[in-house]
PDB file of C-alpha atoms in Angstrom:
ATOM      1  CA  MET A  21      18.449  13.226   0.264  1.00 71.00           C
ATOM      2  CA  ALA A  22      18.439   9.545   1.125  1.00 91.00           C
ATOM      3  CA  CYS A  23      18.843   6.141  -0.471  1.00 97.00           C
ATOM      4  CA  ILE A  24      15.867   4.026   0.591  1.00 98.00           C
ATOM      5  CA  LEU A  25      14.932   0.405  -0.022  1.00 98.00           C
ATOM      6  CA  HIS A  26      11.164   0.059  -0.514  1.00 98.00           C
ATOM      7  CA  ILE A  27       9.207  -3.147   0.133  1.00 98.00           C
ATOM      8  CA  GLU A  28       5.541  -3.568  -0.862  1.00 97.00           C
ATOM      9  CA  THR A  29       3.771  -6.861  -0.141  1.00 95.00           C
ATOM     10  CA  ALA A  30       0.246  -5.808   0.828  1.00 95.00           C
ATOM     11  CA  GLY A  31      -1.267  -6.146  -2.653  1.00 90.00           C
ATOM     12  CA  GLU A  32      -1.373  -8.528  -5.586  1.00 85.00           C
ATOM     13  CA  LEU A  33       2.374  -8.307  -6.259  1.00 88.00           C
ATOM     14  CA  CYS A  34       5.546  -8.548  -4.243  1.00 94.00           C
ATOM     15  CA  SER A  35       7.611  -5.553  -5.311  1.00 96.00           C
ATOM     16  CA  VAL A  36      10.864  -3.933  -4.302  1.00 98.00           C
ATOM     17  CA  ALA A  37      12.384  -0.611  -5.338  1.00 98.00           C
ATOM     18  CA  VAL A  38      15.321   1.622  -4.502  1.00 98.00           C
ATOM     19  CA  SER A  39      15.109   5.413  -4.529  1.00 98.00           C
ATOM     20  CA  GLN A  40      17.985   7.871  -4.353  1.00 95.00           C
ATOM     21  CA  ASP A  41      17.666  11.648  -4.167  1.00 87.00           C
ATOM     22  CA  GLY A  42      13.934  11.307  -4.746  1.00 83.00           C
ATOM     23  CA  GLY A  43      14.181   9.242  -7.949  1.00 92.00           C
ATOM     24  CA  THR A  44      13.714   5.513  -8.493  1.00 96.00           C
ATOM     25  CA  ILE A  45      16.934   3.818  -9.565  1.00 97.00           C
ATOM     26  CA  TYR A  46      15.819   0.178  -9.300  1.00 98.00           C
ATOM     27  CA  ASP A  47      12.511  -1.688  -9.210  1.00 97.00           C
ATOM     28  CA  GLU A  48      11.371  -5.265  -9.646  1.00 96.00           C
ATOM     29  CA  SER A  49       8.166  -7.174  -8.958  1.00 95.00           C
ATOM     30  CA  ALA A  50       6.885 -10.748  -9.043  1.00 91.00           C
ATOM     31  CA  ASN A  51       3.726 -12.659  -8.313  1.00 79.00           C
ATOM     32  CA  GLY A  52       3.376 -14.118  -4.864  1.00 60.00           C
ATOM     33  CA  ASP A  53       0.635 -16.068  -3.143  1.00 54.00           C
ATOM     34  CA  LYS A  54      -1.487 -13.388  -1.433  1.00 46.00           C
ATOM     35  CA  GLY A  55      -4.461 -15.534  -0.535  1.00 43.00           C
ATOM     36  CA  GLY A  56      -3.857 -15.422   3.210  1.00 41.00           C
ATOM     37  CA  SER A  57      -3.446 -19.209   3.376  1.00 41.00           C
ATOM     38  CA  ALA A  58      -1.900 -20.687   6.499  1.00 41.00           C
ATOM     39  CA  LYS A  59      -0.278 -23.500   4.551  1.00 42.00           C
ATOM     40  CA  LYS A  60       3.462 -23.659   5.100  1.00 45.00           C
ATOM     41  CA  LYS A  61       4.185 -24.050   1.389  1.00 46.00           C
ATOM     42  CA  SER A  62       2.314 -20.801   0.636  1.00 53.00           C
ATOM     43  CA  VAL A  63       4.231 -18.860   3.264  1.00 56.00           C
ATOM     44  CA  SER A  64       7.504 -20.310   2.025  1.00 57.00           C
ATOM     45  CA  ARG A  65       6.634 -19.240  -1.527  1.00 63.00           C
ATOM     46  CA  ASN A  66       5.991 -15.673  -0.416  1.00 77.00           C
ATOM     47  CA  VAL A  67       9.236 -15.535   1.551  1.00 84.00           C
ATOM     48  CA  GLY A  68      11.175 -16.951  -1.387  1.00 88.00           C
ATOM     49  CA  VAL A  69       9.712 -14.482  -3.884  1.00 92.00           C
ATOM     50  CA  LEU A  70      10.366 -11.473  -1.678  1.00 95.00           C
ATOM     51  CA  GLY A  71      13.812 -12.722  -0.689  1.00 95.00           C
ATOM     52  CA  SER A  72      14.854 -12.971  -4.335  1.00 95.00           C
ATOM     53  CA  LEU A  73      13.626  -9.446  -5.062  1.00 96.00           C
ATOM     54  CA  VAL A  74      15.427  -8.009  -2.044  1.00 97.00           C
ATOM     55  CA  ASP A  75      18.629  -9.855  -2.949  1.00 97.00           C
ATOM     56  CA  GLY A  76      18.484  -8.307  -6.416  1.00 97.00           C
ATOM     57  CA  ALA A  77      18.008  -4.787  -5.038  1.00 97.00           C
ATOM     58  CA  MET A  78      20.817  -5.161  -2.524  1.00 96.00           C
ATOM     59  CA  SER A  79      23.176  -6.616  -5.115  1.00 97.00           C
ATOM     60  CA  PHE A  80      22.432  -3.633  -7.352  1.00 97.00           C
ATOM     61  CA  THR A  81      23.251  -1.072  -4.648  1.00 96.00           C
ATOM     62  CA  ASP A  82      26.282  -2.984  -3.403  1.00 95.00           C
ATOM     63  CA  ASN A  83      27.677  -3.226  -6.951  1.00 96.00           C
ATOM     64  CA  HIS A  84      27.237   0.535  -7.364  1.00 95.00           C
ATOM     65  CA  ALA A  85      28.631   1.331  -3.888  1.00 96.00           C
ATOM     66  CA  ILE A  86      25.380   2.997  -2.842  1.00 95.00           C
ATOM     67  CA  PRO A  87      24.765   2.710   0.917  1.00 95.00           C
ATOM     68  CA  PHE A  88      21.199   2.515   2.188  1.00 96.00           C
ATOM     69  CA  ASP A  89      19.935   5.058   4.713  1.00 97.00           C
ATOM     70  CA  ALA A  90      16.595   3.418   5.500  1.00 98.00           C
ATOM     71  CA  VAL A  91      14.099   0.702   4.637  1.00 98.00           C
ATOM     72  CA  ALA A  92      10.515   1.684   3.872  1.00 98.00           C
ATOM     73  CA  VAL A  93       7.751  -0.898   4.126  1.00 98.00           C
ATOM     74  CA  SER A  94       4.103  -0.793   3.113  1.00 98.00           C
ATOM     75  CA  SER A  95       2.408  -0.793   6.521  1.00 98.00           C
ATOM     76  CA  GLY A  96      -1.158  -1.835   5.733  1.00 97.00           C
ATOM     77  CA  PRO A  97      -3.949  -2.499   5.539  1.00 97.00           C
ATOM     78  CA  GLY A  98      -3.858  -5.318   3.027  1.00 94.00           C
ATOM     79  CA  SER A  99      -2.999  -8.999   2.808  1.00 92.00           C
ATOM     80  CA  TYR A 100      -2.344 -10.355   6.311  1.00 92.00           C
ATOM     81  CA  THR A 101       0.303 -12.808   5.138  1.00 92.00           C
ATOM     82  CA  GLY A 102       1.866 -10.286   2.786  1.00 93.00           C
ATOM     83  CA  LEU A 103       2.133  -7.588   5.450  1.00 95.00           C
ATOM     84  CA  ARG A 104       3.584  -9.991   7.987  1.00 94.00           C
ATOM     85  CA  ILE A 105       6.270 -11.201   5.593  1.00 95.00           C
ATOM     86  CA  GLY A 106       7.095  -7.734   4.264  1.00 96.00           C
ATOM     87  CA  VAL A 107       7.498  -6.187   7.708  1.00 97.00           C
ATOM     88  CA  SER A 108       9.558  -9.141   8.934  1.00 96.00           C
ATOM     89  CA  MET A 109      11.885  -8.776   5.951  1.00 97.00           C
ATOM     90  CA  ALA A 110      12.191  -5.013   6.466  1.00 98.00           C
ATOM     91  CA  LYS A 111      13.015  -5.475  10.155  1.00 98.00           C
ATOM     92  CA  GLY A 112      15.641  -8.084   9.375  1.00 97.00           C
ATOM     93  CA  ILE A 113      17.408  -5.767   6.937  1.00 97.00           C
ATOM     94  CA  CYS A 114      17.246  -2.874   9.407  1.00 98.00           C
ATOM     95  CA  TYR A 115      18.804  -5.014  12.142  1.00 97.00           C
ATOM     96  CA  GLY A 116      21.438  -6.472   9.828  1.00 96.00           C
ATOM     97  CA  ARG A 117      22.555  -3.141   8.364  1.00 96.00           C
ATOM     98  CA  ASN A 118      21.660  -0.800  11.233  1.00 97.00           C
ATOM     99  CA  LEU A 119      19.131   1.138   9.161  1.00 98.00           C
ATOM    100  CA  LYS A 120      16.113   3.266   9.989  1.00 98.00           C
ATOM    101  CA  LEU A 121      12.620   1.811   9.441  1.00 98.00           C
ATOM    102  CA  ILE A 122       9.932   3.859   7.671  1.00 98.00           C
ATOM    103  CA  ALA A 123       6.272   2.788   7.594  1.00 98.00           C
ATOM    104  CA  VAL A 124       4.282   4.007   4.582  1.00 98.00           C
ATOM    105  CA  PRO A 125       0.464   3.654   4.775  1.00 98.00           C
ATOM    106  CA  THR A 126      -0.595   1.297   2.015  1.00 98.00           C
ATOM    107  CA  LEU A 127      -3.699   3.221   0.955  1.00 98.00           C
ATOM    108  CA  LYS A 128      -1.658   6.384   0.444  1.00 98.00           C
ATOM    109  CA  ILE A 129       0.715   4.458  -1.832  1.00 98.00           C
ATOM    110  CA  LEU A 130      -2.236   3.772  -4.145  1.00 97.00           C
ATOM    111  CA  THR A 131      -2.857   7.502  -4.561  1.00 98.00           C
ATOM    112  CA  VAL A 132       0.665   8.380  -5.744  1.00 97.00           C
ATOM    113  CA  PRO A 133       0.476   7.356  -9.441  1.00 96.00           C
ATOM    114  CA  PHE A 134      -2.934   9.003  -9.755  1.00 96.00           C
ATOM    115  CA  LEU A 135      -1.822  12.290  -8.196  1.00 96.00           C
ATOM    116  CA  LEU A 136       1.365  12.397 -10.264  1.00 94.00           C
ATOM    117  CA  ARG A 137      -0.583  11.980 -13.511  1.00 93.00           C
ATOM    118  CA  HIS A 138      -3.639  14.101 -12.700  1.00 92.00           C
ATOM    119  CA  ASP A 139      -2.569  17.463 -11.318  1.00 87.00           C
ATOM    120  CA  ASP A 140      -5.493  19.129 -13.071  1.00 91.00           C
ATOM    121  CA  ILE A 141      -8.321  17.623 -10.994  1.00 94.00           C
ATOM    122  CA  GLU A 142     -10.756  19.854  -9.124  1.00 96.00           C
ATOM    123  CA  GLU A 143      -9.426  21.776  -6.120  1.00 95.00           C
ATOM    124  CA  ASP A 144     -12.098  20.310  -3.862  1.00 97.00           C
ATOM    125  CA  ALA A 145     -11.721  16.742  -5.180  1.00 98.00           C
ATOM    126  CA  LEU A 146     -11.332  13.864  -2.750  1.00 98.00           C
ATOM    127  CA  ILE A 147      -9.263  10.722  -3.300  1.00 98.00           C
ATOM    128  CA  CYS A 148     -10.568   7.287  -2.278  1.00 98.00           C
ATOM    129  CA  PRO A 149      -8.098   4.378  -2.571  1.00 98.00           C
ATOM    130  CA  MET A 150      -9.650   0.934  -2.047  1.00 97.00           C
ATOM    131  CA  ILE A 151      -8.117  -2.491  -1.478  1.00 96.00           C
ATOM    132  CA  ASP A 152     -10.282  -5.553  -2.079  1.00 94.00           C
ATOM    133  CA  ALA A 153     -11.145  -7.308   1.198  1.00 92.00           C
ATOM    134  CA  ARG A 154     -13.445  -9.949  -0.374  1.00 85.00           C
ATOM    135  CA  ARG A 155     -17.152  -9.878  -1.117  1.00 87.00           C
ATOM    136  CA  MET A 156     -18.309  -6.243  -1.007  1.00 91.00           C
ATOM    137  CA  GLU A 157     -15.897  -5.209   1.739  1.00 95.00           C
ATOM    138  CA  VAL A 158     -12.897  -2.988   1.096  1.00 96.00           C
ATOM    139  CA  TYR A 159     -10.086  -1.397   3.058  1.00 97.00           C
ATOM    140  CA  THR A 160     -10.413   2.285   2.330  1.00 97.00           C
ATOM    141  CA  ALA A 161      -9.974   5.893   3.422  1.00 98.00           C
ATOM    142  CA  LEU A 162     -10.856   9.293   2.044  1.00 98.00           C
ATOM    143  CA  TYR A 163      -8.236  12.001   1.493  1.00 98.00           C
ATOM    144  CA  THR A 164      -7.942  15.520   0.183  1.00 98.00           C
ATOM    145  CA  ARG A 165      -5.558  16.199  -2.702  1.00 96.00           C
ATOM    146  CA  ALA A 166      -2.879  16.921  -0.075  1.00 96.00           C
ATOM    147  CA  LEU A 167      -3.555  13.474   1.474  1.00 97.00           C
ATOM    148  CA  LYS A 168      -5.118  14.871   4.615  1.00 97.00           C
ATOM    149  CA  PRO A 169      -7.651  12.348   5.950  1.00 97.00           C
ATOM    150  CA  VAL A 170     -11.362  13.089   5.598  1.00 97.00           C
ATOM    151  CA  VAL A 171     -12.406   9.543   6.515  1.00 97.00           C
ATOM    152  CA  ASP A 172      -9.861   7.493   8.462  1.00 97.00           C
ATOM    153  CA  VAL A 173      -8.633   4.093   7.314  1.00 97.00           C
ATOM    154  CA  CYS A 174     -11.347   1.484   7.825  1.00 96.00           C
ATOM    155  CA  ALA A 175     -12.853  -1.770   6.609  1.00 95.00           C
ATOM    156  CA  LYS A 176     -16.117  -0.856   4.889  1.00 95.00           C
ATOM    157  CA  VAL A 177     -18.913  -2.826   3.250  1.00 96.00           C
ATOM    158  CA  ILE A 178     -19.840  -0.934   0.089  1.00 96.00           C
ATOM    159  CA  ASP A 179     -23.418  -0.292  -1.015  1.00 95.00           C
ATOM    160  CA  GLU A 180     -25.172   2.335  -3.141  1.00 95.00           C
ATOM    161  CA  HIS A 181     -25.133   4.825  -0.249  1.00 96.00           C
ATOM    162  CA  SER A 182     -21.409   4.600   0.526  1.00 96.00           C
ATOM    163  CA  PHE A 183     -19.741   8.041   0.732  1.00 97.00           C
ATOM    164  CA  GLU A 184     -23.071   9.584  -0.253  1.00 97.00           C
ATOM    165  CA  GLN A 185     -22.634  12.659   1.958  1.00 97.00           C
ATOM    166  CA  GLN A 186     -19.189  13.428   0.583  1.00 98.00           C
ATOM    167  CA  LEU A 187     -20.268  12.694  -3.000  1.00 98.00           C
ATOM    168  CA  ASN A 188     -23.054  15.251  -2.680  1.00 98.00           C
ATOM    169  CA  GLU A 189     -20.423  17.894  -1.934  1.00 98.00           C
ATOM    170  CA  HIS A 190     -17.254  16.813  -3.787  1.00 98.00           C
ATOM    171  CA  PRO A 191     -16.066  14.874  -6.813  1.00 98.00           C
ATOM    172  CA  ILE A 192     -14.423  11.681  -5.560  1.00 98.00           C
ATOM    173  CA  TYR A 193     -11.845   9.651  -7.470  1.00 98.00           C
ATOM    174  CA  PHE A 194     -11.896   5.936  -6.599  1.00 98.00           C
ATOM    175  CA  MET A 195      -8.949   3.665  -7.404  1.00 97.00           C
ATOM    176  CA  GLY A 196      -7.376   0.337  -6.522  1.00 96.00           C
ATOM    177  CA  SER A 197      -8.428  -3.309  -6.535  1.00 94.00           C
ATOM    178  CA  GLY A 198     -11.401  -2.612  -4.295  1.00 94.00           C
ATOM    179  CA  ALA A 199     -12.728   0.207  -6.458  1.00 94.00           C
ATOM    180  CA  GLU A 200     -13.126  -1.992  -9.506  1.00 87.00           C
ATOM    181  CA  LYS A 201     -15.839  -4.095  -7.889  1.00 88.00           C
ATOM    182  CA  CYS A 202     -17.673  -0.982  -6.660  1.00 92.00           C
ATOM    183  CA  MET A 203     -18.197   0.578 -10.078  1.00 91.00           C
ATOM    184  CA  GLN A 204     -21.572  -1.117 -10.507  1.00 87.00           C
ATOM    185  CA  VAL A 205     -22.705  -0.158  -6.995  1.00 95.00           C
ATOM    186  CA  ILE A 206     -21.725   3.491  -6.544  1.00 96.00           C
ATOM    187  CA  LYS A 207     -23.557   5.369  -9.301  1.00 95.00           C
ATOM    188  CA  HIS A 208     -23.383   8.973  -8.061  1.00 97.00           C
ATOM    189  CA  LYS A 209     -22.615  11.580 -10.737  1.00 97.00           C
ATOM    190  CA  ASN A 210     -19.602  12.801  -8.724  1.00 98.00           C
ATOM    191  CA  ALA A 211     -18.025   9.317  -8.540  1.00 98.00           C
ATOM    192  CA  HIS A 212     -15.078   8.803 -10.903  1.00 97.00           C
ATOM    193  CA  PHE A 213     -13.334   5.434 -11.175  1.00 97.00           C
ATOM    194  CA  ILE A 214      -9.682   5.225 -12.228  1.00 96.00           C
ATOM    195  CA  ASN A 215      -8.649   1.886 -13.733  1.00 93.00           C
ATOM    196  CA  ASN A 216      -5.373  -0.013 -13.531  1.00 91.00           C
ATOM    197  CA  VAL A 217      -4.003   1.543 -10.350  1.00 94.00           C
ATOM    198  CA  ARG A 218      -1.924  -1.103  -8.572  1.00 93.00           C
ATOM    199  CA  LEU A 219       0.294  -1.172  -5.536  1.00 95.00           C
ATOM    200  CA  HIS A 220       4.006  -1.073  -6.346  1.00 97.00           C
ATOM    201  CA  ALA A 221       7.080  -0.331  -4.261  1.00 97.00           C
ATOM    202  CA  LYS A 222       8.311   2.347  -6.671  1.00 97.00           C
ATOM    203  CA  ASN A 223       5.273   4.477  -5.782  1.00 97.00           C
ATOM    204  CA  MET A 224       6.338   4.550  -2.134  1.00 97.00           C
ATOM    205  CA  ALA A 225       9.305   6.817  -2.827  1.00 96.00           C
ATOM    206  CA  PRO A 226       7.678  10.294  -2.573  1.00 96.00           C
ATOM    207  CA  LEU A 227       5.925   9.403   0.686  1.00 97.00           C
ATOM    208  CA  ALA A 228       8.953   7.668   2.209  1.00 97.00           C
ATOM    209  CA  GLU A 229      11.236  10.583   1.316  1.00 96.00           C
ATOM    210  CA  GLN A 230       8.911  12.981   3.169  1.00 96.00           C
ATOM    211  CA  LEU A 231       8.868  10.759   6.244  1.00 97.00           C
ATOM    212  CA  PHE A 232      12.661  10.413   6.124  1.00 97.00           C
ATOM    213  CA  LEU A 233      13.191  14.175   5.942  1.00 96.00           C
ATOM    214  CA  ARG A 234      10.787  14.695   8.864  1.00 97.00           C
ATOM    215  CA  GLY A 235      12.591  12.039  10.897  1.00 97.00           C
ATOM    216  CA  GLU A 236       9.459   9.930  11.311  1.00 98.00           C
ATOM    217  CA  PHE A 237      10.945   6.487  11.924  1.00 98.00           C
ATOM    218  CA  GLU A 238       9.504   3.368  13.561  1.00 98.00           C
ATOM    219  CA  ASP A 239      10.852   1.333  16.443  1.00 98.00           C
ATOM    220  CA  VAL A 240      12.319  -1.685  14.664  1.00 98.00           C
ATOM    221  CA  ALA A 241      11.706  -3.982  17.639  1.00 97.00           C
ATOM    222  CA  TYR A 242       8.075  -3.094  18.287  1.00 97.00           C
ATOM    223  CA  PHE A 243       6.559  -1.925  15.012  1.00 98.00           C
ATOM    224  CA  GLU A 244       3.554  -3.906  13.769  1.00 97.00           C
ATOM    225  CA  PRO A 245       1.668  -3.389  10.494  1.00 96.00           C
ATOM    226  CA  ASN A 246      -1.913  -2.152  10.411  1.00 96.00           C
ATOM    227  CA  TYR A 247      -3.752  -5.410   9.778  1.00 94.00           C
ATOM    228  CA  LEU A 248      -7.007  -3.515  10.462  1.00 87.00           C
ATOM    229  CA  LYS A 249      -8.823  -6.720  11.354  1.00 73.00           C
ATOM    230  CA  GLU A 250      -7.720 -10.085  12.648  1.00 63.00           C
ATOM    231  CA  TRP A 251      -6.828 -12.821  10.199  1.00 52.00           C
ATOM    232  CA  THR A 252      -9.399 -15.616  10.088  1.00 44.00           C
ATOM    233  CA  THR A 253      -9.178 -19.012   8.420  1.00 43.00           C
ATOM    234  CA  THR A 254     -11.665 -21.505   7.163  1.00 39.00           C
ATOM    235  CA  HIS A 255     -11.449 -25.187   8.051  1.00 37.00           C
ATOM    236  CA  LYS A 256      -9.927 -25.807   4.628  1.00 39.00           C
ATOM    237  CA  ASP A 257      -7.146 -23.270   5.303  1.00 37.00           C
ATOM    238  CA  GLN A 258      -6.150 -25.110   8.453  1.00 35.00           C
ATOM    239  CA  ASN A 259      -5.231 -28.351   6.686  1.00 33.00           C
TER     240      ASN A 259
END
């Protein structure tokens, strides 16, 4: 098994974790500015927050003589600024320490705490992680319990008919920051909403371990996160 540094910056928190032999041995998180602002001070704040968390994780492993085998990064979709900073940090560590780079799909990370705590859900249940993309739009996908895609990752405007076909045939469990604003819109009897599911680096470990064992690594020079849609600014953001 491997020792992996995990970096998650696509959601509301900056978080960092270290896993070894499949278990989390270190994790820390802190608030960062995830508003997507182009202001230099906002970007600097994000870099500073993440840099401090990474320094803490690396000091911990260095003090315990634990060498890293890879760096795993949340690969999107999510906050444009957060993804850009997280991937840049992950690449820098990979270059500096000659490590492998693992990309973990952000929406799948959201499903991990739910699946670990609810192994008794229906066999035909579907899992729908959602990340808030402002107004009634979300970044989402639809998976089986084994995380096989039923609906690919997309940006979707939610209304009362969203996922209606699948809801007619399966119970669907919705979770994440985007799901919370959809509770009053999707009223189907097969729709179940799970509260307080947040992105965190420690939940990347099971997925990253699988990718490591399968040898599914990214090209450190050319990898780009899945922004899903281009970043846009308002006039106010450009000041």
